[in-house]
Short mmCIF file of C-alpha atoms in Angstrom, two decimals:
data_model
loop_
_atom_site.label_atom_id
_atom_site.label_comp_id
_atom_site.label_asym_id
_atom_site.label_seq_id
_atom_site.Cartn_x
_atom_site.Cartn_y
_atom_site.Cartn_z
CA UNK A 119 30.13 8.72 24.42
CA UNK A 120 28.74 9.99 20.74
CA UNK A 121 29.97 6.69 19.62
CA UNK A 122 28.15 4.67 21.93
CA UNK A 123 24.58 6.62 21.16
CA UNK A 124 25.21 6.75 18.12
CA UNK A 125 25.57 2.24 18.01
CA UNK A 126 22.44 2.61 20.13
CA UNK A 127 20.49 4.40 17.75
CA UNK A 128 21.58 2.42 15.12
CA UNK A 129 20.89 -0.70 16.97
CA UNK A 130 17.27 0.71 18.27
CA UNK A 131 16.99 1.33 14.26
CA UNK A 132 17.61 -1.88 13.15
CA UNK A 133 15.12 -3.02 15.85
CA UNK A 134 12.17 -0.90 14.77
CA UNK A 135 12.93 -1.01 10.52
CA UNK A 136 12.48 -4.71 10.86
CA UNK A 137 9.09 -4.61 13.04
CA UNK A 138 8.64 -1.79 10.12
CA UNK A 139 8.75 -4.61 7.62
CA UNK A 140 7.12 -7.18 9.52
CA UNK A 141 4.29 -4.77 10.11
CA UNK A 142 2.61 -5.31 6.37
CA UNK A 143 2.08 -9.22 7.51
CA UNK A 144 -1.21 -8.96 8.47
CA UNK A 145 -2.42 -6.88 5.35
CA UNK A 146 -0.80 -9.31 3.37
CA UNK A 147 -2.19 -12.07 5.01
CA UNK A 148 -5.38 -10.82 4.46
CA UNK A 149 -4.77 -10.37 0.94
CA UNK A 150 -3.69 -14.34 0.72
CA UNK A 151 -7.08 -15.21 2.63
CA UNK A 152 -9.27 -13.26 0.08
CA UNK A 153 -6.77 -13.99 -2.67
CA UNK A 154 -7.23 -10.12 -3.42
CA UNK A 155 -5.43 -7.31 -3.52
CA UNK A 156 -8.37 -4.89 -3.01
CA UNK A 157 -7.85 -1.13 -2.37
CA UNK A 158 -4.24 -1.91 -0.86
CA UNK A 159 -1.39 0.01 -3.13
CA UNK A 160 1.79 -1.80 -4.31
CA UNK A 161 3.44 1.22 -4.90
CA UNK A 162 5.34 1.81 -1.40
CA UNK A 163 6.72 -1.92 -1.23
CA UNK A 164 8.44 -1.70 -4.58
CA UNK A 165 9.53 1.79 -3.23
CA UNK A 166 10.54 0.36 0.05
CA UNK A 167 12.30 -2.24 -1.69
CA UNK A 168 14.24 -0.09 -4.28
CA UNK A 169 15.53 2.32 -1.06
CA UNK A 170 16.36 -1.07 0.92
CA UNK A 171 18.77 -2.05 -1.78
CA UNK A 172 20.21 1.36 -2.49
CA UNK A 173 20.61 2.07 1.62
CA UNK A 174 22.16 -1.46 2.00
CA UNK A 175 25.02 -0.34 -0.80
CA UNK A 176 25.13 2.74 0.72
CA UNK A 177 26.46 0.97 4.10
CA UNK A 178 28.88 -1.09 2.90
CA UNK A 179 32.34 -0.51 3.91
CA UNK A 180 33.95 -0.07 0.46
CA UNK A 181 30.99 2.63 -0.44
CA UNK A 182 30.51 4.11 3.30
CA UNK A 183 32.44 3.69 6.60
CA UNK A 184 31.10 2.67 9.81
CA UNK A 185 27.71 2.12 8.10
CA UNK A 186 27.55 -1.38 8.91
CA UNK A 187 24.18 -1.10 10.74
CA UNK A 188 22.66 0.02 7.99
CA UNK A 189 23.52 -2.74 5.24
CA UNK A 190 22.47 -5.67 8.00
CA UNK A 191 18.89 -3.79 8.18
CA UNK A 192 18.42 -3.14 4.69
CA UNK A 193 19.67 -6.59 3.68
CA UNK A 194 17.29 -7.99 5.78
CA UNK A 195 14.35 -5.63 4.35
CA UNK A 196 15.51 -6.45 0.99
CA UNK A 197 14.53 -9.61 1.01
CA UNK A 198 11.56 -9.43 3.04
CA UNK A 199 9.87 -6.40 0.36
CA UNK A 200 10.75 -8.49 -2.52
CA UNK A 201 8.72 -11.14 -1.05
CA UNK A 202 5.37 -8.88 -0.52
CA UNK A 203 6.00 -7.76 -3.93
CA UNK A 204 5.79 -11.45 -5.50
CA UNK A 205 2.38 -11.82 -3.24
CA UNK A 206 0.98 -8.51 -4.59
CA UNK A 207 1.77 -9.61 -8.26
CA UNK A 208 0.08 -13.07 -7.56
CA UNK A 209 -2.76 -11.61 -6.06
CA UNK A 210 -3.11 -8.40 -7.99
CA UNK A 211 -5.73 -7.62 -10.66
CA UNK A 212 -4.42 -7.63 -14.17
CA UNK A 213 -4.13 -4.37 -14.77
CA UNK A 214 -2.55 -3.85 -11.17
CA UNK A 215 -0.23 -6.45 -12.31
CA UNK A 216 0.58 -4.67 -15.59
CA UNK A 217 1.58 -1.72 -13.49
CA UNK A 218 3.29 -3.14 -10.41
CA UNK A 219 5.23 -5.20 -13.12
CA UNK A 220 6.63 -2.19 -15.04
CA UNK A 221 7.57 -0.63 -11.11
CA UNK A 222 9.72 -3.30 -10.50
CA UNK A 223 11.13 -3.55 -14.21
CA UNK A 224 12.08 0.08 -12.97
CA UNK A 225 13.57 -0.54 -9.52
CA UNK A 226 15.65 -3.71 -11.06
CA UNK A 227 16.95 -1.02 -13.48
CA UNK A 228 17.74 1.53 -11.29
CA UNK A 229 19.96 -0.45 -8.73
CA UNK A 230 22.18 -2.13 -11.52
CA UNK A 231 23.09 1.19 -12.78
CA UNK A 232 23.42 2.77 -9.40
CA UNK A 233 26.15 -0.36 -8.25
CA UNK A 234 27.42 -0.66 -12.16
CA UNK A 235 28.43 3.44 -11.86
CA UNK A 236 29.19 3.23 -8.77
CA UNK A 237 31.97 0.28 -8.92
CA UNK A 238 33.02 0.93 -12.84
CA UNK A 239 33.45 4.89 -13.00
CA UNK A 240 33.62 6.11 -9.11
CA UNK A 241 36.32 5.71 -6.26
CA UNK A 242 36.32 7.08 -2.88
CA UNK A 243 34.25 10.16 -1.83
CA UNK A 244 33.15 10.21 -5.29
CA UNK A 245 31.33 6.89 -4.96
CA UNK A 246 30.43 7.60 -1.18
CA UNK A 247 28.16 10.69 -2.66
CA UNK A 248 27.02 9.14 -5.79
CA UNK A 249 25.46 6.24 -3.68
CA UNK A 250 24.44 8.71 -0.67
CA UNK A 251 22.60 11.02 -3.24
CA UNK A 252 20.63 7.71 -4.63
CA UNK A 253 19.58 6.22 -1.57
CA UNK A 254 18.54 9.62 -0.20
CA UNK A 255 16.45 10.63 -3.36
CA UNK A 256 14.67 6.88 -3.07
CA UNK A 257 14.45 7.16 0.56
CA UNK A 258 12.22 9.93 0.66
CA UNK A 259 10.34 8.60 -2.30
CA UNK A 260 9.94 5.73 0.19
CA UNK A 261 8.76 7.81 2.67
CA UNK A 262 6.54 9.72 0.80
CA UNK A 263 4.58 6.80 -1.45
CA UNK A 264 2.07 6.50 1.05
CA UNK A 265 1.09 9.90 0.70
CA UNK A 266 -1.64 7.94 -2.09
CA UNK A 267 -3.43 6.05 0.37
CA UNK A 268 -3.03 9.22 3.00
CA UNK A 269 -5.11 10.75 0.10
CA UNK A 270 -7.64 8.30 0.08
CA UNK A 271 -8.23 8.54 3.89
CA UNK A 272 -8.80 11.98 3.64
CA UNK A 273 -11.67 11.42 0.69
CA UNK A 274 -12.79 8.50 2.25
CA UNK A 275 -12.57 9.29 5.82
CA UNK A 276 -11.98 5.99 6.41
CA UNK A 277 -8.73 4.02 7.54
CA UNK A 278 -8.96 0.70 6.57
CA UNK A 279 -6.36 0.64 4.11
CA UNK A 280 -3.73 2.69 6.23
CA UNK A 281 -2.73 -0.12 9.23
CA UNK A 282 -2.03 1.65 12.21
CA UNK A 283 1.21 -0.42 13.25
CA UNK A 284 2.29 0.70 9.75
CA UNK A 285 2.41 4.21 10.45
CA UNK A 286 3.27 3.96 14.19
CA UNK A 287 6.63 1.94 12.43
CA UNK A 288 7.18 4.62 9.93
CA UNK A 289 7.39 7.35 12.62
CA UNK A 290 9.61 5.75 15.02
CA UNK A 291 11.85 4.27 12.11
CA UNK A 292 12.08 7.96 10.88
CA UNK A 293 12.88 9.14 13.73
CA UNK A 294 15.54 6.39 15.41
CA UNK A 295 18.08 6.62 11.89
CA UNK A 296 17.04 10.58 11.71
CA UNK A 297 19.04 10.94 15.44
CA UNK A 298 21.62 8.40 13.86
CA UNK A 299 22.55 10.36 10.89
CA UNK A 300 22.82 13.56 13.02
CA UNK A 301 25.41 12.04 15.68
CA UNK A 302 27.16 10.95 12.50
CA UNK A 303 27.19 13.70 11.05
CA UNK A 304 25.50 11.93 7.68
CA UNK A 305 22.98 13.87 5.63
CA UNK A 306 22.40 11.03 3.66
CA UNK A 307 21.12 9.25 6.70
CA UNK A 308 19.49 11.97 8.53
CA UNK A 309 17.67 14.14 5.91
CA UNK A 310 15.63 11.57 4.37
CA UNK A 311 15.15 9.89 7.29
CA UNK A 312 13.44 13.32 9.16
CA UNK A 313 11.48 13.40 5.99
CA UNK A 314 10.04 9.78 7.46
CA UNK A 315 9.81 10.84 10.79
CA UNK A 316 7.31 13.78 9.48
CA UNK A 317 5.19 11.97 7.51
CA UNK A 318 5.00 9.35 9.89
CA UNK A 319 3.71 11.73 11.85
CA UNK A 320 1.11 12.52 9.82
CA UNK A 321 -0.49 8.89 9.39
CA UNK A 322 -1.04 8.81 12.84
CA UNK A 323 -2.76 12.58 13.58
CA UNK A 324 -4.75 11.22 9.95
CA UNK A 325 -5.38 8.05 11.75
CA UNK A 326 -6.21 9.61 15.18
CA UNK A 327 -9.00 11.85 13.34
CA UNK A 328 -10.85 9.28 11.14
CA UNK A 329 -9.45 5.86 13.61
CA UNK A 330 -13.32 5.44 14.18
CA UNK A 331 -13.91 4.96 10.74
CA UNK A 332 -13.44 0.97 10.07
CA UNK A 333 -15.11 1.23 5.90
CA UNK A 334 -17.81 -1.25 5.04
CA UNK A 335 -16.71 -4.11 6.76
CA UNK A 336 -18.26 -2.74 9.67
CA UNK A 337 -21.65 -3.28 7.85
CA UNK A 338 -21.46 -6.67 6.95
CA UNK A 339 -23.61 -10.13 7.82
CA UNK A 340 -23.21 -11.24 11.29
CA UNK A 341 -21.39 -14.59 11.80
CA UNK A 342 -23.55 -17.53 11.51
CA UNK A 343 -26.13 -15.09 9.72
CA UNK A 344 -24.73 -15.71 6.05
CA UNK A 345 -26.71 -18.63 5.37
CA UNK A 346 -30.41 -16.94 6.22
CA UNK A 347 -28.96 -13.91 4.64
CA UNK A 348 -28.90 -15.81 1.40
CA UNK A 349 -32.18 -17.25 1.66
CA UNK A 350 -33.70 -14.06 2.49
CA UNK A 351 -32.48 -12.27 -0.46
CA UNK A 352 -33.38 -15.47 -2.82
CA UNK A 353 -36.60 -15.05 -1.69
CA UNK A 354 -36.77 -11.33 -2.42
CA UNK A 355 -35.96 -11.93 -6.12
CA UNK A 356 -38.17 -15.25 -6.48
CA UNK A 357 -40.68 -12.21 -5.46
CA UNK A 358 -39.63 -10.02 -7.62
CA UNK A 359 -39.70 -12.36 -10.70
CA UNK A 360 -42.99 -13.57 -9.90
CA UNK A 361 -44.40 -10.11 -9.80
CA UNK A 362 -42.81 -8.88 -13.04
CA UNK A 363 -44.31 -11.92 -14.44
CA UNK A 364 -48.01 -11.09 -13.29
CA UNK A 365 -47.40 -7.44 -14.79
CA UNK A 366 -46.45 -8.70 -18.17
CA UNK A 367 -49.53 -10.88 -17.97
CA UNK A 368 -51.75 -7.97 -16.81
CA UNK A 369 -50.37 -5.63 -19.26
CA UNK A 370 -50.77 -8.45 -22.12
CA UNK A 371 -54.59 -8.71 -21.24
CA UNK A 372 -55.06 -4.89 -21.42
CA UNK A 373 -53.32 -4.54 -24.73
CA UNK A 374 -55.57 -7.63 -25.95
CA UNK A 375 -58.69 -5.18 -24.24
CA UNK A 376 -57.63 -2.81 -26.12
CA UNK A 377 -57.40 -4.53 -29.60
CA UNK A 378 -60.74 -5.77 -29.26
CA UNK A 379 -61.86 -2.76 -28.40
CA UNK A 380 -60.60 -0.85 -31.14
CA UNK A 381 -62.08 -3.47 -33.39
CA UNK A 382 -65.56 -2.73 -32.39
CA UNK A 383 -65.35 0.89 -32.93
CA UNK A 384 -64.08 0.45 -36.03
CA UNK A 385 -67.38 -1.95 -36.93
CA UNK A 386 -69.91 0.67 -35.94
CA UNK A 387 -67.82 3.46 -37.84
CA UNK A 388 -68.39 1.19 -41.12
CA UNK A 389 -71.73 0.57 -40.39
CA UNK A 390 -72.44 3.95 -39.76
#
């Protein structure tokens, strides 16, 4: 019977993680559409990718037994990250670029020597820890690189840049491997992922409190209104301009009063 909930959860996992990394679609959409990355941190996809390749090791047979679940998952999310993080560096400011460049130089570096250790100096438990110990240190780092843009809510009070089915996914990922790992027994599986299942937690009561909050898109032009907008405010500065004009005029004719002024005060002084 533990084995059977145990494939459920696992199943049920695999079924959430992937709406997990579907879920970004729509941001990144939006990013393609304003060919921008705006506010939106790169950070947690180069994280999520780094603990999807590490956590899809981790399952393989040869590294972990009866982990299957979680190397067809992670595969799967492997591929998928690594394709928001080419959109973010396409998209991405230069000095974003700089930086999400240097992440991934890090992440690229950090697998190789995890699977060159792991295959060249370990065997059996050995490996089965070493591996565990990674993917549990770069799951939580996962888990916990939003904790930048939960910052920015709070100062901002505003939660445009934290999507709701994002955090929603984060929780019930968290949780579904967190019940996995404890029917297995695996505290590689369920320690990080309780860690998830927290701070999922705590995107949505953020999200809950400030969900009214929508940022400045909720002030912009009507639809259809763009147009007059433009018009309006061309007219403001055509105003504007001719204005400053007449006041350098105006102040040009008083400085000229002034000359002449001065010049016939100076012609009664010498006649004087």
């Amino acid at each position: 019977m533990e084995h059977i909930a145990r494939f459920f959860f696992g199943v049920s996992g695999n079924v959430i993680a992937l709406f997990l990394f579907l879920s970004p679609v729509v941001t990144f959409w939006r990013i393609i559409k304003r060919k921008s990355t705006e506010d939106f941190s790169g950070v947690p996809y180069n994280m999520t990718l780094l603990n999807c390749l590490l956590s899809a090791w981790y399952g393989l047979p040869f590294v972990s037994p009866n982990n299957i679940l979680v190397t067809t998952i992670n595969g799967a999310g492997s591929v998928i990250e690594a394709i928001y993080v080419v959109i973010f560096l396409i998209f991405a400011e230069r000095r974003s670029k700089i930086r999400m460049l240097g992440l991934l130089s890090v992440v690229t570096a950090i697998f190789t020597t995890v699977v060159l250790v792991s295959l060249l100096a370990l065997h059996g438990k050995g490996r089965t820890v070493f591996c565990g110990l990674a993917a549990t240190v770069f799951s939580i780092c996962m888990y916990a690189s939003p904790l930048s843009i939960m910052r920015l809510v709070i100062k901002t009070k505003c939660v445009e840049f934290m999507p709701f089915l994002l955090s929603l996914s984060v929780f019930l990922c968290g949780t579904s491997w967190f019940i996995y790992g404890l029917l297995g027994l695996d505290p590689f599986i369920y320690i990080p992922n309780g860690c998830g299942s927290f701070l999922g937690l705590m995107q949505l009561i953020l999200y809950a409190i400030y969900r009214k909050n929508k940022g400045p898109a909720a002030g912009a032009v009507p639809a259809g209104k763009g147009e007059d907008a433009d018009e309006v405010e061309d007219g403001k500065k055509a105003a504007a301009a001719v204005e400053m004009g007449e006041a350098k005029v105006n102040k040009a004719n008083d400085d000229s009063a002034v000359d002449v002024d001065e010049q016939a005060v100076d012609k009664v002084a010498s006649q004087v």
